[in-house]
Coordinates of C-alpha atoms in Angstrom, one line a residue:
M14 CA 1.8 39.3 25.6
F15 CA 0.5 35.1 26.0
K16 CA 2.9 31.8 26.5
Q17 CA 2.3 28.5 26.1
G18 CA 1.0 27.6 30.3
D19 CA -0.4 31.0 30.9
L20 CA -3.5 31.0 32.7
I21 CA -6.4 33.9 31.1
D22 CA -9.1 35.1 32.8
G23 CA -8.8 31.6 35.3
K24 CA -9.8 29.1 32.7
Y25 CA -8.0 29.4 29.2
K26 CA -5.2 27.6 29.7
V27 CA -2.8 28.6 26.4
I28 CA -1.0 25.7 23.8
K29 CA 0.5 27.7 21.3
K30 CA -0.5 31.1 19.4
I31 CA -2.3 30.2 15.7
G32 CA -2.6 34.0 14.0
E33 CA -1.7 37.8 14.1
G34 CA -2.7 41.1 14.3
G35 CA -1.8 44.1 14.3
F36 CA -4.0 44.6 17.5
G37 CA -4.0 41.5 19.0
A38 CA -3.4 37.5 18.2
V39 CA -5.7 34.1 18.3
L40 CA -4.7 31.7 20.3
E41 CA -5.1 27.8 20.6
V42 CA -6.5 27.7 24.1
Y43 CA -7.7 24.3 26.7
S44 CA -10.9 25.2 28.7
L45 CA -10.6 24.1 32.0
E46 CA -14.4 24.4 32.6
K47 CA -15.0 22.3 28.8
R48 CA -12.3 20.2 29.2
D49 CA -12.0 20.7 25.0
Y50 CA -9.7 23.0 22.8
F51 CA -10.8 26.6 21.6
A52 CA -9.6 29.6 19.9
L53 CA -8.7 32.7 21.9
K54 CA -8.4 35.9 20.0
Y55 CA -7.4 38.9 22.0
C56 CA -7.1 42.4 21.9
S57 CA -4.1 44.0 23.2
S58 CA -3.3 47.5 22.3
K59 CA -5.2 50.1 25.0
D60 CA -5.9 52.5 22.2
Q61 CA -10.4 53.5 22.8
D62 CA -10.9 52.8 18.5
Y63 CA -9.2 49.0 18.5
L64 CA -10.6 48.3 21.4
K65 CA -14.7 49.5 20.2
R66 CA -14.3 47.7 17.5
F67 CA -13.0 44.2 19.3
D68 CA -16.2 44.9 21.2
R69 CA -17.7 45.2 17.6
E70 CA -17.0 42.1 16.2
V71 CA -18.3 40.3 19.2
R72 CA -21.2 42.4 18.4
L73 CA -21.5 41.0 14.7
M74 CA -21.2 37.5 15.5
Q75 CA -23.1 37.3 18.3
A76 CA -25.5 39.1 16.0
I77 CA -25.6 35.9 13.2
N78 CA -26.6 32.4 13.5
H79 CA -25.5 30.6 10.5
E80 CA -23.1 27.3 10.5
N81 CA -20.5 29.4 7.8
V82 CA -20.1 32.0 10.4
I83 CA -18.0 31.8 13.0
K84 CA -19.4 31.6 16.3
V85 CA -18.3 33.3 19.7
F86 CA -19.8 31.0 22.7
D87 CA -17.4 33.3 25.2
F88 CA -16.0 36.4 26.0
N89 CA -14.9 39.0 28.5
L90 CA -14.6 42.9 27.4
D91 CA -14.1 44.4 31.0
Y92 CA -10.8 41.5 31.6
D93 CA -7.6 43.3 31.6
V94 CA -6.9 42.4 28.2
P95 CA -10.5 41.7 26.4
Y96 CA -10.5 38.4 24.2
F97 CA -13.1 35.8 23.0
C98 CA -13.3 32.6 22.7
M99 CA -14.5 30.6 19.2
P100 CA -14.5 26.9 18.2
L101 CA -10.8 25.8 17.0
A102 CA -10.6 25.4 13.5
K103 CA -8.6 22.5 11.5
H104 CA -7.0 25.3 9.1
S105 CA -8.0 28.1 7.1
L106 CA -8.4 27.7 3.2
K107 CA -5.2 29.7 2.4
E108 CA -3.4 26.9 3.4
I109 CA -5.1 23.7 1.1
V110 CA -5.1 26.4 -2.4
P111 CA -5.5 24.9 -5.4
L112 CA -8.2 22.6 -5.5
E113 CA -10.2 20.6 -7.7
V114 CA -12.8 22.8 -9.4
A115 CA -15.4 20.1 -7.4
H116 CA -14.2 21.4 -4.0
C117 CA -13.6 24.4 -4.6
A118 CA -17.3 24.5 -5.4
Q119 CA -18.1 22.8 -2.5
I120 CA -16.5 25.3 -0.3
F121 CA -17.1 28.8 -2.7
E122 CA -21.2 27.5 -1.5
Q123 CA -20.9 27.0 2.1
M124 CA -18.5 30.7 1.8
C125 CA -21.2 32.3 0.0
N126 CA -24.3 31.5 2.5
G127 CA -22.3 32.1 5.4
V128 CA -21.1 35.8 3.9
N129 CA -25.0 36.5 2.7
A130 CA -26.4 35.7 6.3
I131 CA -23.8 38.4 7.2
H132 CA -25.1 40.6 5.0
L133 CA -29.2 40.0 5.6
S134 CA -27.7 40.9 9.8
G135 CA -27.5 43.5 7.9
S136 CA -23.5 44.2 8.2
T137 CA -21.1 43.4 5.6
H138 CA -17.3 41.8 6.2
R139 CA -15.0 43.8 4.8
D140 CA -11.7 41.6 4.0
I141 CA -12.4 39.0 2.6
K142 CA -9.3 36.6 2.2
P143 CA -8.5 32.7 2.0
E144 CA -7.1 33.8 4.7
N145 CA -10.5 34.4 6.7
I146 CA -12.0 31.3 6.1
L147 CA -11.4 28.4 7.6
V148 CA -12.8 25.0 7.4
M149 CA -13.2 23.1 10.6
H150 CA -13.1 20.1 12.4
D151 CA -16.1 18.3 10.6
D152 CA -15.1 20.0 7.8
T153 CA -17.8 23.0 7.1
I154 CA -16.7 25.6 6.4
V155 CA -17.2 29.5 8.6
V156 CA -16.2 33.2 7.9
S157 CA -14.4 34.4 10.1
D158 CA -12.1 37.2 11.5
L159 CA -15.2 40.3 11.9
G160 CA -13.1 42.3 12.9
L161 CA -13.4 45.3 9.5
S162 CA -17.0 44.2 10.0
K163 CA -19.9 46.7 10.2
F164 CA -23.5 47.5 10.8
D165 CA -24.4 49.0 8.0
M166 CA -27.3 51.2 9.5
R167 CA -25.2 52.3 12.6
D168 CA -21.3 52.1 11.6
S169 CA -20.8 54.6 9.6
T170 CA -18.5 56.2 12.0
V171 CA -15.5 57.0 13.5
L172 CA -14.0 53.8 14.1
T173 CA -13.7 54.2 10.2
Q174 CA -12.0 57.5 9.5
T175 CA -12.4 59.1 5.8
D176 CA -8.9 59.3 5.5
V177 CA -8.6 55.6 6.2
W178 CA -8.7 52.5 4.4
M179 CA -8.4 49.1 5.7
G180 CA -8.3 45.5 4.5
T181 CA -6.2 43.5 2.1
S182 CA -4.5 44.8 -0.5
A183 CA -4.9 41.8 -3.3
Y184 CA -8.5 41.3 -2.5
M185 CA -9.7 44.9 -2.4
P186 CA -12.4 47.1 -4.4
P187 CA -10.8 50.0 -6.1
E188 CA -13.9 52.0 -4.2
Q189 CA -12.1 51.1 -0.9
R190 CA -9.2 52.5 -2.1
T191 CA -10.4 55.7 -2.4
F192 CA -10.9 58.9 0.4
G193 CA -13.7 57.3 2.7
G194 CA -13.7 54.1 0.7
T195 CA -13.6 51.3 3.9
R196 CA -16.1 53.4 5.7
D197 CA -18.9 53.4 3.3
L198 CA -18.5 50.2 1.1
Q199 CA -21.0 48.0 0.4
H200 CA -22.2 44.9 0.3
S201 CA -21.0 44.4 -3.6
G202 CA -17.4 44.8 -2.4
D203 CA -17.9 41.9 -1.1
V204 CA -19.0 40.4 -4.3
Y205 CA -15.7 42.2 -5.3
M206 CA -13.4 39.9 -2.4
L207 CA -15.2 36.9 -3.7
G208 CA -14.5 36.8 -7.1
K209 CA -10.8 37.4 -6.1
T210 CA -10.4 34.8 -3.7
L211 CA -12.6 32.2 -6.5
Y212 CA -10.4 32.9 -8.4
E213 CA -7.3 32.0 -6.2
M214 CA -9.0 28.7 -4.8
I215 CA -8.9 27.4 -8.4
S216 CA -5.6 29.5 -9.4
G217 CA -3.5 29.0 -6.3
R218 CA -2.1 32.4 -7.0
V219 CA -2.9 35.6 -5.0
P220 CA -5.0 37.4 -7.3
Y221 CA -2.9 40.9 -7.4
A222 CA -3.8 41.1 -11.2
I223 CA -6.0 37.9 -12.6
N224 CA -4.8 36.0 -15.7
Y225 CA -8.1 33.8 -16.9
S226 CA -5.6 31.4 -18.6
E227 CA -5.3 30.3 -15.2
V228 CA -9.2 29.1 -14.5
P229 CA -11.3 27.2 -16.6
T230 CA -13.0 29.1 -19.1
K231 CA -16.1 28.5 -17.9
F232 CA -15.4 30.4 -15.3
H233 CA -14.2 33.3 -16.8
M234 CA -17.5 35.7 -16.7
V235 CA -18.2 34.3 -13.4
I236 CA -14.8 36.0 -11.8
R237 CA -14.6 39.1 -14.6
K238 CA -18.5 40.2 -12.9
A239 CA -17.7 39.8 -9.8
T240 CA -14.8 41.7 -10.1
Q241 CA -15.7 44.6 -12.0
E242 CA -14.8 47.5 -11.0
H243 CA -16.7 49.9 -10.9
A244 CA -19.6 48.7 -8.1
E245 CA -22.9 48.9 -10.0
D246 CA -21.3 46.4 -12.9
R247 CA -21.0 43.6 -10.7
Y248 CA -23.8 41.5 -8.6
Q249 CA -25.2 43.2 -6.9
H250 CA -26.2 40.3 -4.2
V251 CA -24.0 37.2 -2.9
G252 CA -27.0 35.3 -4.4
N253 CA -26.5 36.1 -7.8
L254 CA -23.1 35.1 -7.7
L255 CA -23.1 31.9 -6.4
D256 CA -26.5 30.9 -9.0
A257 CA -23.9 32.6 -11.7
F258 CA -20.6 30.4 -10.4
L259 CA -23.6 27.1 -9.5
D260 CA -24.9 27.7 -12.9
S261 CA -21.4 27.5 -14.6
Y262 CA -20.2 24.6 -12.3
R263 CA -22.6 22.2 -13.2
V264 CA -22.7 22.2 -16.9
M265 CA -19.2 22.3 -16.8
T266 CA -20.0 18.3 -14.4
E267 CA -22.0 18.0 -17.4
I268 CA -19.8 18.3 -19.8
N269 CA -17.2 15.7 -17.9
I270 CA -19.6 13.1 -16.7
N271 CA -20.5 13.1 -20.7
S272 CA -17.2 12.7 -21.6
F273 CA -16.9 9.8 -19.1
K274 CA -18.7 8.5 -20.2
T275 CA -16.9 8.4 -23.9
I276 CA -14.2 6.9 -22.4
I277 CA -16.0 4.1 -20.6
K278 CA -17.4 2.9 -24.4
I279 CA -13.7 3.1 -25.8
A280 CA -12.2 1.1 -22.7
M281 CA -15.2 -1.5 -23.4
E282 CA -14.6 -1.5 -27.5
K283 CA -10.8 -1.6 -26.6
T284 CA -11.6 -4.7 -24.3
K285 CA -13.5 -6.4 -26.9
Q286 CA -11.0 -6.2 -29.6
K287 CA -8.1 -8.1 -26.1
E288 CA -6.2 -4.1 -26.9
S289 CA -4.4 -2.6 -23.9
I290 CA -6.7 0.0 -22.1
E291 CA -3.5 1.1 -20.2
E292 CA -4.2 5.0 -20.7
F293 CA -7.6 5.2 -20.6
A294 CA -7.4 2.9 -17.1
I295 CA -4.8 5.3 -15.6
T296 CA -8.1 8.2 -16.5
I297 CA -11.1 6.3 -15.4
V298 CA -9.1 6.1 -12.0
D299 CA -7.6 9.6 -11.7
Y300 CA -11.6 10.0 -13.1
V301 CA -13.4 9.0 -10.2
K302 CA -10.8 9.4 -7.3
K303 CA -10.7 13.4 -7.9
Q304 CA -14.7 13.4 -7.4
E305 CA -15.6 15.3 -4.5
D306 CA -19.3 14.8 -4.1
F307 CA -19.5 10.8 -2.8
K308 CA -23.1 10.6 -4.6
E309 CA -21.5 11.0 -7.7
V310 CA -18.6 8.4 -7.0
I311 CA -20.6 6.0 -6.6
E312 CA -22.4 6.5 -9.7
M313 CA -19.6 7.2 -11.9
F314 CA -17.8 3.6 -10.2
H315 CA -21.5 2.1 -11.7
E316 CA -20.8 3.5 -15.1
I317 CA -17.8 1.1 -15.4
N318 CA -19.1 -2.1 -17.0
E319 CA -18.1 -5.5 -15.6
E320 CA -15.4 -6.4 -18.4
V321 CA -13.7 -3.0 -17.7
L322 CA -13.5 -3.4 -14.5
E323 CA -12.4 -6.9 -14.7
N324 CA -9.2 -5.1 -16.7
I325 CA -8.7 -2.3 -14.2
V326 CA -8.1 -4.2 -11.3
I327 CA -6.4 -7.3 -12.8
N328 CA -3.8 -5.1 -14.6
H329 CA -3.5 -2.4 -12.7
E330 CA -3.8 -3.4 -9.2
S331 CA -2.0 -0.6 -7.8
I332 CA -4.3 2.5 -8.5
F333 CA -7.1 0.5 -8.4
L334 CA -7.2 0.1 -5.3
D335 CA -7.0 3.7 -4.6
L336 CA -10.2 3.8 -6.3
L337 CA -11.9 1.5 -4.4
K338 CA -11.0 3.1 -0.8
K339 CA -12.5 6.2 -2.1
Y340 CA -15.5 4.3 -3.0
H341 CA -15.5 2.3 0.3
R342 CA -15.4 6.7 1.8
A343 CA -18.7 7.2 -0.4
I344 CA -20.2 3.8 0.6
E345 CA -20.1 4.6 3.9
R346 CA -20.9 8.3 3.6
E347 CA -24.2 7.7 1.0
I348 CA -25.4 4.0 0.2
E349 CA -28.2 5.0 2.7
N350 CA -29.3 7.4 0.5
F351 CA -30.0 4.1 -2.7
P352 CA -33.0 2.0 -2.5
F353 CA -32.0 -1.3 -0.6
I354 CA -32.1 -3.5 -4.0
F355 CA -29.0 -1.1 -5.1
A356 CA -26.8 -3.8 -2.1
E357 CA -27.3 -6.5 -4.6
E358 CA -25.3 -4.2 -7.2
V359 CA -22.9 -3.3 -5.3
D360 CA -22.5 -7.3 -4.0
K361 CA -22.7 -8.1 -7.8
R362 CA -19.8 -6.0 -8.2
M363 CA -17.6 -6.7 -5.2
N364 CA -17.3 -10.6 -6.1
I365 CA -16.5 -9.9 -9.5
L366 CA -12.9 -8.1 -7.9
I367 CA -12.4 -10.7 -4.8
K368 CA -13.2 -13.3 -7.4
Q369 CA -10.1 -11.0 -10.3
T370 CA -8.1 -10.2 -8.3
T371 CA -4.9 -11.9 -6.8
S372 CA -4.3 -8.5 -3.8
V373 CA -5.2 -9.3 -0.5
E374 CA -5.6 -5.7 0.3
I375 CA -8.2 -5.3 -2.2
K376 CA -10.1 -8.2 -2.0
S377 CA -10.2 -6.8 2.2
K378 CA -11.7 -3.7 0.8
A379 CA -14.3 -5.7 -1.0
L380 CA -15.6 -7.5 1.7
T381 CA -16.0 -5.0 3.6
I382 CA -17.8 -2.8 1.4
I383 CA -20.2 -5.9 1.0
L384 CA -20.9 -5.9 4.8
I385 CA -21.6 -2.1 4.7
A386 CA -24.2 -2.8 2.2
A387 CA -25.6 -5.6 4.0
V388 CA -26.1 -3.7 7.2
D389 CA -27.9 0.0 6.1
L390 CA -29.2 -1.1 3.1
N391 CA -31.1 -4.4 5.7
R392 CA -30.2 -7.1 2.7
F393 CA -30.8 -10.7 3.5
S394 CA -28.8 -11.9 0.3
V395 CA -26.1 -10.0 0.7
M396 CA -25.6 -10.9 4.4
D397 CA -25.7 -14.3 3.2
S398 CA -22.8 -13.8 0.1
F399 CA -21.2 -11.9 3.0
N400 CA -20.8 -14.7 5.2
S401 CA -20.2 -16.8 2.3
I402 CA -17.4 -15.5 1.8
L403 CA -16.2 -14.9 5.0
T404 CA -16.2 -18.5 6.0
K405 CA -14.5 -19.9 3.1
V406 CA -10.9 -17.5 3.7
N407 CA -8.3 -20.4 4.8
D408 CA -5.1 -18.1 3.4
E409 CA -3.2 -16.6 6.6
V410 CA -2.3 -13.6 5.2
L411 CA -6.0 -12.0 3.8
A412 CA -7.0 -13.5 7.0
E413 CA -5.6 -11.1 9.0
Y414 CA -6.2 -8.7 6.4
I415 CA -10.0 -9.1 6.4
A416 CA -9.3 -10.0 10.6
E417 CA -8.1 -6.3 10.6
E418 CA -11.1 -4.7 8.3
L419 CA -13.8 -5.8 10.7
R420 CA -11.5 -4.2 13.4
T421 CA -11.7 -0.7 11.8
N422 CA -15.7 -2.1 10.8
I423 CA -16.8 -3.1 13.6
N424 CA -19.4 -1.7 14.4
Y425 CA -21.3 -2.8 10.9
Y426 CA -20.1 -6.1 11.9
K427 CA -21.4 -6.6 15.2
K428 CA -24.6 -6.4 13.4
I429 CA -24.3 -9.8 11.8
Y430 CA -21.7 -11.7 12.9
D431 CA -23.9 -14.4 15.2
Q432 CA -25.5 -15.5 11.8
I433 CA -22.2 -17.4 11.0
P434 CA -20.5 -19.9 14.5
R435 CA -17.2 -19.1 15.8
R436 CA -16.4 -22.9 14.9
E437 CA -16.3 -21.8 10.8
L438 CA -13.9 -18.9 11.3
H439 CA -10.6 -18.8 10.7
P440 CA -8.7 -18.3 13.9
A441 CA -7.7 -14.6 12.8
I442 CA -11.1 -13.8 11.8
A443 CA -12.7 -15.7 15.1
V444 CA -10.8 -13.6 17.6
V445 CA -12.8 -10.1 16.2
W446 CA -15.7 -12.5 16.2
D447 CA -15.2 -13.2 20.5
R448 CA -15.3 -9.1 20.6
C449 CA -18.6 -8.7 19.7

């Protein structure tokens, strides 16, 4: 109905189509008023039932104010083609499955919180699936597409006839496929769909049938109970499902952390015996890289004792750089939640790396991490360490790498740049000093 460049309601310029349904579509649009990009959903059908359903979707979204439920910020149901506008998402959950378990836990918790908010508002979603779970640009997860949703107390209506079932086959609970099933679906039906969606998040497979060998054993019971054939045998509330999932995840994580500590211990013994730890080094690096919780990344990095750390950075520079980049992101996000003295622990480890490695990338990244720790935790001794290293840089290539890191992290450098006179810096670094 709309093509690129069209103007909707005199204020939304069509950029492209990003989704399509039975009686309308979702477009990416540019708001001439707000000067920003948004998602616009419109109803192209003139059928009164579809128009009423579209109106109900808007009312449902207006009734819910929760960070994990999609928001409507503008609408015009009297326009020639009724529409409403929402924030523009980065992508749907469907586009990124399967997920690492830690990432899955982070997303599933937000999904459940969103669906629970819908239930607490007095509604049922009725079409939960990965396509209807959106990842926003700040990585917040929102439940979207409330087109099949209903107000529990008011909507056992003609909008969903008794002889019609609507939804998505692979995720539907058995009762939704029966005579009047969609119309009469209860919250336990949403629980069933969450269970099916959880299975797909981990396995990457559309859940027409569930193969439990494709998900960790710890989650078998959770998925099995959520997807019981009879509604009364399932978790009766989304909160019960989420509690069971998080309990299983915590048990699984605790076992893995203990395993990680065991691997470190073995690697330490082999290092003392001057034996190769290549296998263990790869396992250690991969394990930390896969962690999604940034605080966990920092804590695990600091579980690696100094001897093993030296061994890995000397003998496995290429894989270690990826680990250091992950640690860098974690430090940026989480170091303010650590005690002030922790900056000195960070400084000590980064100095080990700088002294032991020949990689200018690792050296420059490690120096940046010292800078962040010094500034965010306001430790003058760590600032002195940073300044001491910086003034000793005389290698041209290393200076260029450090200069680029400082440009990228200029907001940190600006806070302490004047502690060293410009004349004491390598020319490549002095140019960044001038920017401060």
